[in-house]
Every structure is written in C-alpha cells, then in structure tokens.
C-alpha cells in the first residue's frame, strides 16, 4: 500500500470568520515588452460546454466565506463516516486517532450538517457506511470505547495521552488483531436504506429539496488500514462491487430521486487495483477480465443496472486526487506544485513522484480525461467527481496560483463535481483563488458558466481559461502567471463582439488581502495586450456588444404623445431577437403600440420584438412605436439581445 505517502492529515466529520472584503484601487502595469511565445487565444464559438457550478465545492470551511463565494456543494465524508451510526450519532476515528468511538454533537451529526447546508442553499453529499460495521454506543467522554483497549492489549507501541486505555493497535510496529465487537455492530445495505429513509423523514426526498447525493463510503481500499480493527483483510473487487451495488439499490429504494456517488478511492493505487492486488494488475484483476478496479467498478454498476431494467445505480464516478508532494513552500516544492496540476489533464505530463518512472511507472495520468474515457467505455452517462483534493500551501500565493489553475482545469475539462478537503481560511491566499472565480468584485460577480476555447502558447508560464456568462453574455478570461516575472502577452478573441474596454481584476503578492481593480484595458478588433504581474491571477471581463435603442417623439400634445423607438444591432453578427425596457419618470401609461409586444407594470415598460422583426443583421436596425398618456420626458432605454 502507498497510502502513507499522502501528506495530508485526516480529520473527523466536517461541517461548513469573517470574510475579507475586496477593494477597488487603481493598478497601473509597468510598460514591459511582450515576451516571445506567450500569445493567448480565445475562440468563443469553439469548445463550448456548460461549467458545472458544483466544481466550487468544499468539504467544510468557514460559513461566512462559503456563503460569500456561493458554495454549491458540501460533503459530509472522510474516514469517520465509514463507521458513523446515525441511530446513536457515534463514529469511530479509526487509525486517525486510536480507533476511538466519539459521540458527535448536533453540529457535526449528519442531521446537523444536512440541515445547516440545506438552510444555506448548499447541496450536501452524505456518505453511507459500507465496511460492514458501524460504531456501537460509547461514553460521550473519556474513557471511550476503542478498537485496541489496554484491557485486552496491555502492550502496545502507543497510547492516547488523553485516554491511556486506548492504543494504536501495534506492537513492535506489527498490527494487532482487533475484536470488532469492542467498538462496533454489524451493518449491511439495509442499514444504509434505513439511514436514507431517516434523512428523507427529516428533510424530504432529493426531489423535495432533501439530500441530493449519497456517497458509497470513503476510500474503501484503505479499510484494512484506517479501520483495520474491524476490517483487517484487504478489499477485493467482489467485496467492493457486491457491497456497492447492494447499498446503491438500498439508497435508490429509499429515495429514487437521489443520486449515488462512488467509489471515492484515495488515489492512484485505488484507481487501478483492489486491496488484494495492491497497486497494479494481479490475481484479482486477472479474475475479472483483466480490468483495473475503476473499469471493473464502472462495468459492475452498469451490469447491475442492465439486470434491473436499465435503472441507473451509479450517478457519479468519484475518486480523490492528491498530488504526491509535501506542503512545503521551498522553491522546488512550489515549482512542482504548479507543474503537477497537469496530471489532471495533460497527456504529455509524466508524474514526477513514485507514481512515475521512479516508482510504479504509470503512464501519464491525465486523470479527468482518463476517467471520462473509462466512463464512456464501461458506464456511459455517469458524471465525474473529485470529492477530495488539495494541492497544499493555501496560506501562500503559490497555493493560490495552483488552486486558480485547478478550478480553471475543472471547468475546461467538464468535471461535474469537486469538493476540496482542508479548506482555506478566509484570509488565506487560497481563498482568493476561489473569490477570483466566485466574487471577484466583492459584489458577487462570477466567472462565466459556459466554457469556451482558450489556449496559451506556454500553459506552464501563462495559463488561460475562458467562459461566457449567460446572464449578460460577458466574456471572462482568467490568466494565471506562474512565473516570478511580469509577463506581457497579446490576447486575441475570435467570434465575440465586445462593447468596450475590458475590466481587469488582479490578485498578486502586491496585496495579499485584496483583489485589485486595475485600469480598464482597450480592446478593439478582437485584440488586447496586457501585462500580468509575477505570481498573479488576473481576470479580464469583456462586456458583450448587443443592441442599442433610441426614442424619437413624433408628437406631444400635453396629455399624450406618440413616439418611435429605433433598435440597432451593435454586433458584427446577426441578432435573433431583442428586448427594450424603460421606466417612466411619472404616471405615463402606454395606450397603444405597434410592431412590438409591449407590457407595462406600474412605471416599468418592456417591449420585445414581434417575431418577424426580431432578426436584425450586423449594423442594421428596426423600429416600433407606441402612444402613451402624459407628457413625453425622454426615458433612459436599455436594449438586450433576446
């Protein structure tokens, strides 16, 4: 097993201070010559696909920060949930901390987590136990029930300093054999069904606004390590598949509208091999058509669906992803942290860890693309998820650069759901990486929700991601400068008509407590030049050209008037429809109209095209007219493409 190579510490069940406000000041970039080979290119008509809002999830974190960024998903998971007993609110810490049974307080109970997140409009993902055991009743304070009690095993390598009756289950570095009944009671798929039914009784079905997604346990191939007091044997393909399909069926029976997510493996070895095989092909794989664990898992879920009338039992294929580097912030670690993001997508990037040539010699991971290939072959239509990830150094600008790069990759590659484990504090640079996508101006403005083609001549120096925002059709372009130098680069934009200068927002070492609003950048003819400060994240927002409207009063007799409105297409491409609005300054009322569909509500008026006059060619115009009571002070008109 390679599990010990993971640098992070694990913690118990999580639940989602003070959010730092963003300020607007002027940033003037120094005149730097454009560097060779740094061209950036956007094509708004190419590679278009929706960006899932669920990629901006967290496992926990500061509630105020989570609300500020509009957190979409929160996961109730981790090692502790593998033996969580919803009937007594008790979980077991496993190898994280002396295999102790802990009674969760209300906030950290499954009901507390679900209720808090649903109340904030956040979708909870709830893990159900699969290992076969859940925690039995335990004292709510020391001494706890534990997997390796001193009364049974008086000699152990280590004992809990706060509870000397609980040991680490090792003697001379060798694992002891626990007695499951010391801490736990048996639990099978029926228990999972009861758990889901209980949550449905509390919060309704997923369709009614209850728990939308259930996770099939957590990192099951590690049970023989993290929960070896009750599950000392390695997990086989058949055990994982049998328990997974049974639990999925129980979940769907209790709530047919809920989604199921799994298998939530810890990393590379669990992606490709069962616990029996270790970290590569072995006897277990050979006995299952030579498929790796992920492929076989997807196929098993598909076969189970086919055997039950085509009903889907796995909605999300989920694995965890941790770069195999430490949380150090040396120049070498920082450079590796930024390079290693490429393992999510780059078919040419070879892992620089034990996963690569120096160890198991795996091929380039390109993980998200590989997962989608497995899904397409073995269980088409399944969504992709990464419910634990963390590149580290979130308290440093380097970690923020990596996180901004990661979120860009998630959107561009079409990942469906992601939740970070080990969330940044609101004042950490890593939190600002989220803000750049979810609240860059302090007023809730966000990166676009429709990914479009964005390419960089050197993605390792200047990474670029682009998306169009459905609400106002603005083009948002995220540029991450991963170098220690200010870089000037030309940016070309195809198939997009911008209405004016590009807004610029930058997060950099110049001010680690604020996203800085810089001077607007001139953008004409699909081209703009910008300088990106060293080690920075820059967002460019290009407003979309659309249409304009002007009003001419044909006649005004004091108690009424007649007017003509001209609608002009300001784009280089055709409009398919338009909408003009205004608000009367007084009590004027429209009494008649022509060449439009017009509605008035109090002082607000909205006029839309009549269908036949909706299409307007580039630079063209059309007119409509109306008659209204009262005098004719010129209202301010707005025009929006339909």
XYZ file of N, CA and C in Angstrom, residues 49-151:
309
model
N -19.182 24.428 -23.698
C -19.941 23.491 -22.864
C -20.187 24.140 -21.509
N -21.264 23.755 -20.838
C -21.557 24.354 -19.529
C -20.486 23.991 -18.499
N -20.208 24.922 -17.605
C -19.356 24.663 -16.449
C -20.278 24.367 -15.271
N -20.087 23.218 -14.662
C -20.938 22.850 -13.530
C -20.645 23.744 -12.333
N -21.671 24.340 -11.731
C -21.426 25.130 -10.518
C -20.948 24.282 -9.351
N -21.079 22.950 -9.470
C -20.713 22.060 -8.374
C -19.215 21.808 -8.278
N -18.408 22.398 -9.165
C -16.959 22.236 -9.045
C -16.374 23.159 -7.988
N -17.175 24.072 -7.459
C -16.674 25.027 -6.472
C -17.052 24.599 -5.056
N -17.065 23.294 -4.803
C -17.482 22.772 -3.510
C -16.347 22.680 -2.505
N -16.736 22.510 -1.247
C -15.794 22.351 -0.134
C -16.329 21.266 0.789
N -15.427 20.595 1.494
C -15.874 19.611 2.469
C -16.358 20.280 3.741
N -15.866 21.446 4.042
C -16.277 22.182 5.243
C -15.900 23.643 5.061
N -15.287 24.227 6.090
C -14.809 25.593 5.956
C -15.638 26.607 6.697
N -15.238 27.868 6.565
C -15.870 28.980 7.259
C -17.227 29.307 6.619
N -18.315 29.279 7.381
C -19.644 29.507 6.781
C -19.777 30.846 6.075
N -19.183 31.903 6.644
C -19.305 33.209 6.004
C -18.579 33.231 4.661
N -17.397 32.641 4.617
C -16.673 32.560 3.349
C -17.420 31.692 2.350
N -17.945 30.562 2.827
C -18.689 29.678 1.939
C -19.882 30.396 1.313
N -20.551 31.218 2.123
C -21.686 31.978 1.602
C -21.220 33.046 0.621
N -20.090 33.663 0.932
C -19.573 34.728 0.069
C -19.292 34.233 -1.343
N -18.721 33.040 -1.467
C -18.380 32.525 -2.795
C -19.526 31.732 -3.418
N -20.656 31.693 -2.723
C -21.777 30.936 -3.262
C -21.453 29.466 -3.371
N -20.878 28.901 -2.282
C -20.529 27.484 -2.294
C -21.710 26.661 -2.769
N -21.432 25.745 -3.683
C -22.509 24.979 -4.309
C -22.744 23.635 -3.622
N -21.663 22.980 -3.181
C -21.748 21.618 -2.650
C -20.899 21.516 -1.390
N -21.381 20.763 -0.407
C -20.611 20.449 0.797
C -20.677 18.944 1.020
N -19.560 18.345 1.334
C -19.510 16.887 1.515
C -19.346 16.538 2.985
N -20.169 15.615 3.439
C -20.068 15.034 4.777
C -19.410 13.683 4.587
N -18.082 13.651 4.736
C -17.344 12.441 4.427
C -16.069 12.351 5.241
N -15.138 11.534 4.757
C -13.906 11.303 5.486
C -13.930 9.967 6.210
N -12.810 9.629 6.828
C -12.669 8.325 7.475
C -13.731 8.068 8.535
N -14.119 9.103 9.270
C -15.057 8.910 10.371
C -16.420 8.421 9.896
N -16.808 8.785 8.679
C -18.140 8.410 8.204
C -18.229 6.934 7.852
N -17.085 6.252 7.700
C -17.115 4.832 7.355
C -17.803 3.992 8.425
N -17.815 4.492 9.671
C -18.478 3.731 10.744
C -19.465 4.601 11.521
N -19.991 5.631 10.852
C -20.958 6.509 11.523
C -22.286 5.775 11.689
N -22.815 5.831 12.900
C -24.094 5.206 13.217
C -25.109 6.322 13.453
N -26.018 6.493 12.489
C -26.980 7.593 12.596
C -27.948 7.393 13.759
N -28.053 6.162 14.260
C -29.011 5.885 15.329
C -28.519 6.368 16.689
N -27.201 6.430 16.869
C -26.672 6.930 18.152
C -25.693 8.087 17.962
N -25.575 8.580 16.721
C -24.720 9.730 16.396
C -23.263 9.486 16.778
N -22.817 8.253 16.641
C -21.469 7.896 17.060
C -20.653 7.420 15.863
N -19.385 7.833 15.822
C -18.483 7.394 14.767
C -17.198 6.874 15.408
N -16.344 6.274 14.609
C -15.060 5.780 15.099
C -13.947 6.466 14.329
N -12.934 6.914 15.059
C -11.849 7.688 14.451
C -10.894 6.839 13.630
N -10.954 5.517 13.791
C -10.049 4.657 13.060
C -8.599 4.954 13.394
N -7.722 4.698 12.431
C -6.295 4.901 12.666
C -5.917 6.371 12.751
N -6.854 7.268 12.414
C -6.569 8.697 12.566
C -6.253 9.039 14.021
N -6.970 8.374 14.973
C -6.737 8.660 16.382
C -7.216 7.505 17.258
N -6.393 6.482 17.361
C -6.550 5.409 18.341
C -7.894 4.676 18.269
N -8.547 4.661 17.125
C -9.723 3.814 16.893
C -10.803 4.028 17.963
N -11.093 5.281 18.273
C -11.997 5.607 19.380
C -13.404 5.946 18.891
N -14.403 5.500 19.643
C -15.790 5.864 19.367
C -16.083 7.236 19.955
N -16.561 8.151 19.116
C -16.849 9.522 19.536
C -18.316 9.820 19.241
N -19.008 10.389 20.217
C -20.390 10.813 20.012
C -20.376 12.218 19.421
N -20.928 12.366 18.220
C -20.940 13.664 17.548
C -21.921 14.609 18.223
N -21.542 15.878 18.352
C -22.502 16.867 18.828
C -23.474 17.183 17.691
N -24.482 17.984 17.980
C -25.524 18.237 16.993
C -24.963 18.856 15.724
N -24.039 19.781 15.862
C -23.482 20.461 14.692
C -22.793 19.483 13.749
N -22.122 18.479 14.315
C -21.354 17.547 13.500
C -22.081 16.234 13.237
N -23.319 16.143 13.665
C -24.130 14.979 13.311
C -24.553 15.107 11.856
N -25.011 13.995 11.275
C -25.426 14.056 9.887
C -26.629 14.983 9.730
N -27.553 14.962 10.698
C -28.708 15.863 10.615
C -28.278 17.326 10.731
N -27.307 17.584 11.618
C -26.834 18.952 11.785
C -26.177 19.475 10.525
N -25.348 18.639 9.907
C -24.673 19.055 8.680
C -25.661 19.266 7.541
N -26.573 18.309 7.362
C -27.542 18.417 6.274
C -28.430 19.638 6.466
N -28.961 19.810 7.675
C -29.850 20.940 7.927
C -29.169 22.274 7.731
N -27.922 22.397 8.217
C -27.200 23.661 8.077
C -26.946 23.994 6.620
N -26.554 23.012 5.833
C -26.240 23.286 4.435
C -27.486 23.514 3.595
N -28.510 22.717 3.797
C -29.747 22.963 3.052
C -30.299 24.345 3.377
N -30.151 24.757 4.641
C -30.625 26.079 5.037
C -29.878 27.206 4.364
N -28.653 26.938 3.916
C -27.849 27.961 3.224
C -27.875 27.785 1.708
N -28.709 26.871 1.241
C -28.807 26.659 -0.194
C -27.648 25.874 -0.773
N -26.958 25.089 0.068
C -25.811 24.294 -0.368
C -26.223 22.830 -0.442
N -25.861 22.155 -1.518
C -26.223 20.755 -1.692
C -25.285 19.869 -0.875
N -25.801 19.100 0.085
C -24.930 18.203 0.835
C -24.739 16.860 0.134
N -23.519 16.344 0.206
C -23.210 14.980 -0.203
C -22.988 14.190 1.082
N -23.747 13.125 1.300
C -23.710 12.371 2.553
C -23.175 10.966 2.297
N -22.115 10.594 3.021
C -21.537 9.256 2.900
C -22.332 8.257 3.733
N -22.549 7.069 3.184
C -23.172 5.967 3.924
C -22.120 4.885 4.129
N -22.160 4.159 5.256
C -21.116 3.168 5.560
C -21.287 1.874 4.764
N -20.150 1.298 4.329
C -20.172 0.053 3.563
C -19.297 -1.044 4.156
N -18.435 -0.724 5.097
C -17.423 -1.687 5.529
C -18.017 -2.906 6.208
N -19.259 -2.798 6.670
C -19.899 -3.900 7.381
C -20.050 -3.655 8.864
N -19.510 -2.520 9.334
C -19.564 -2.209 10.761
C -19.844 -0.737 10.979
N -20.597 -0.420 12.045
C -20.775 0.962 12.493
C -20.571 0.994 14.002
N -20.334 2.185 14.521
C -19.989 2.335 15.930
C -21.161 1.998 16.842
N -20.864 1.265 17.900
C -21.881 0.981 18.907
C -21.891 2.108 19.933
N -22.783 2.031 20.913
C -22.866 3.052 21.959
C -21.523 3.198 22.654
N -21.222 4.442 23.024
C -19.949 4.734 23.674
C -20.154 5.859 24.664
N -19.369 5.934 25.729
C -19.437 7.104 26.609
C -19.157 8.369 25.815
N -19.782 9.463 26.209
C -19.593 10.724 25.497
C -18.327 11.448 25.922
N -17.621 10.910 26.918
C -16.347 11.482 27.337
C -15.428 10.339 27.751
N -14.143 10.650 27.922
C -13.172 9.609 28.303
C -13.615 8.892 29.588
N -13.362 7.563 29.659
C -12.713 6.704 28.661
C -13.697 6.228 27.597
N -13.265 6.314 26.334
C -14.100 5.901 25.223
C -13.971 4.393 24.968
N -14.983 3.850 24.267
C -14.811 2.530 23.676
C -13.811 2.673 22.533
N -12.896 1.702 22.385
C -11.891 1.829 21.337
C -11.495 0.462 20.815
N -10.904 0.454 19.638
C -10.628 -0.782 18.930
C -9.539 -1.636 19.539
N -8.592 -1.014 20.218
C -7.497 -1.756 20.830
C -7.340 -1.322 22.281
N -8.299 -1.725 23.148
C -8.272 -1.285 24.551
C -7.094 -1.907 25.306
N -6.581 -1.136 26.247
C -5.460 -1.617 27.053
C -5.848 -2.828 27.885
N -7.133 -2.945 28.208
C -7.579 -4.112 28.979
C -7.399 -5.406 28.201
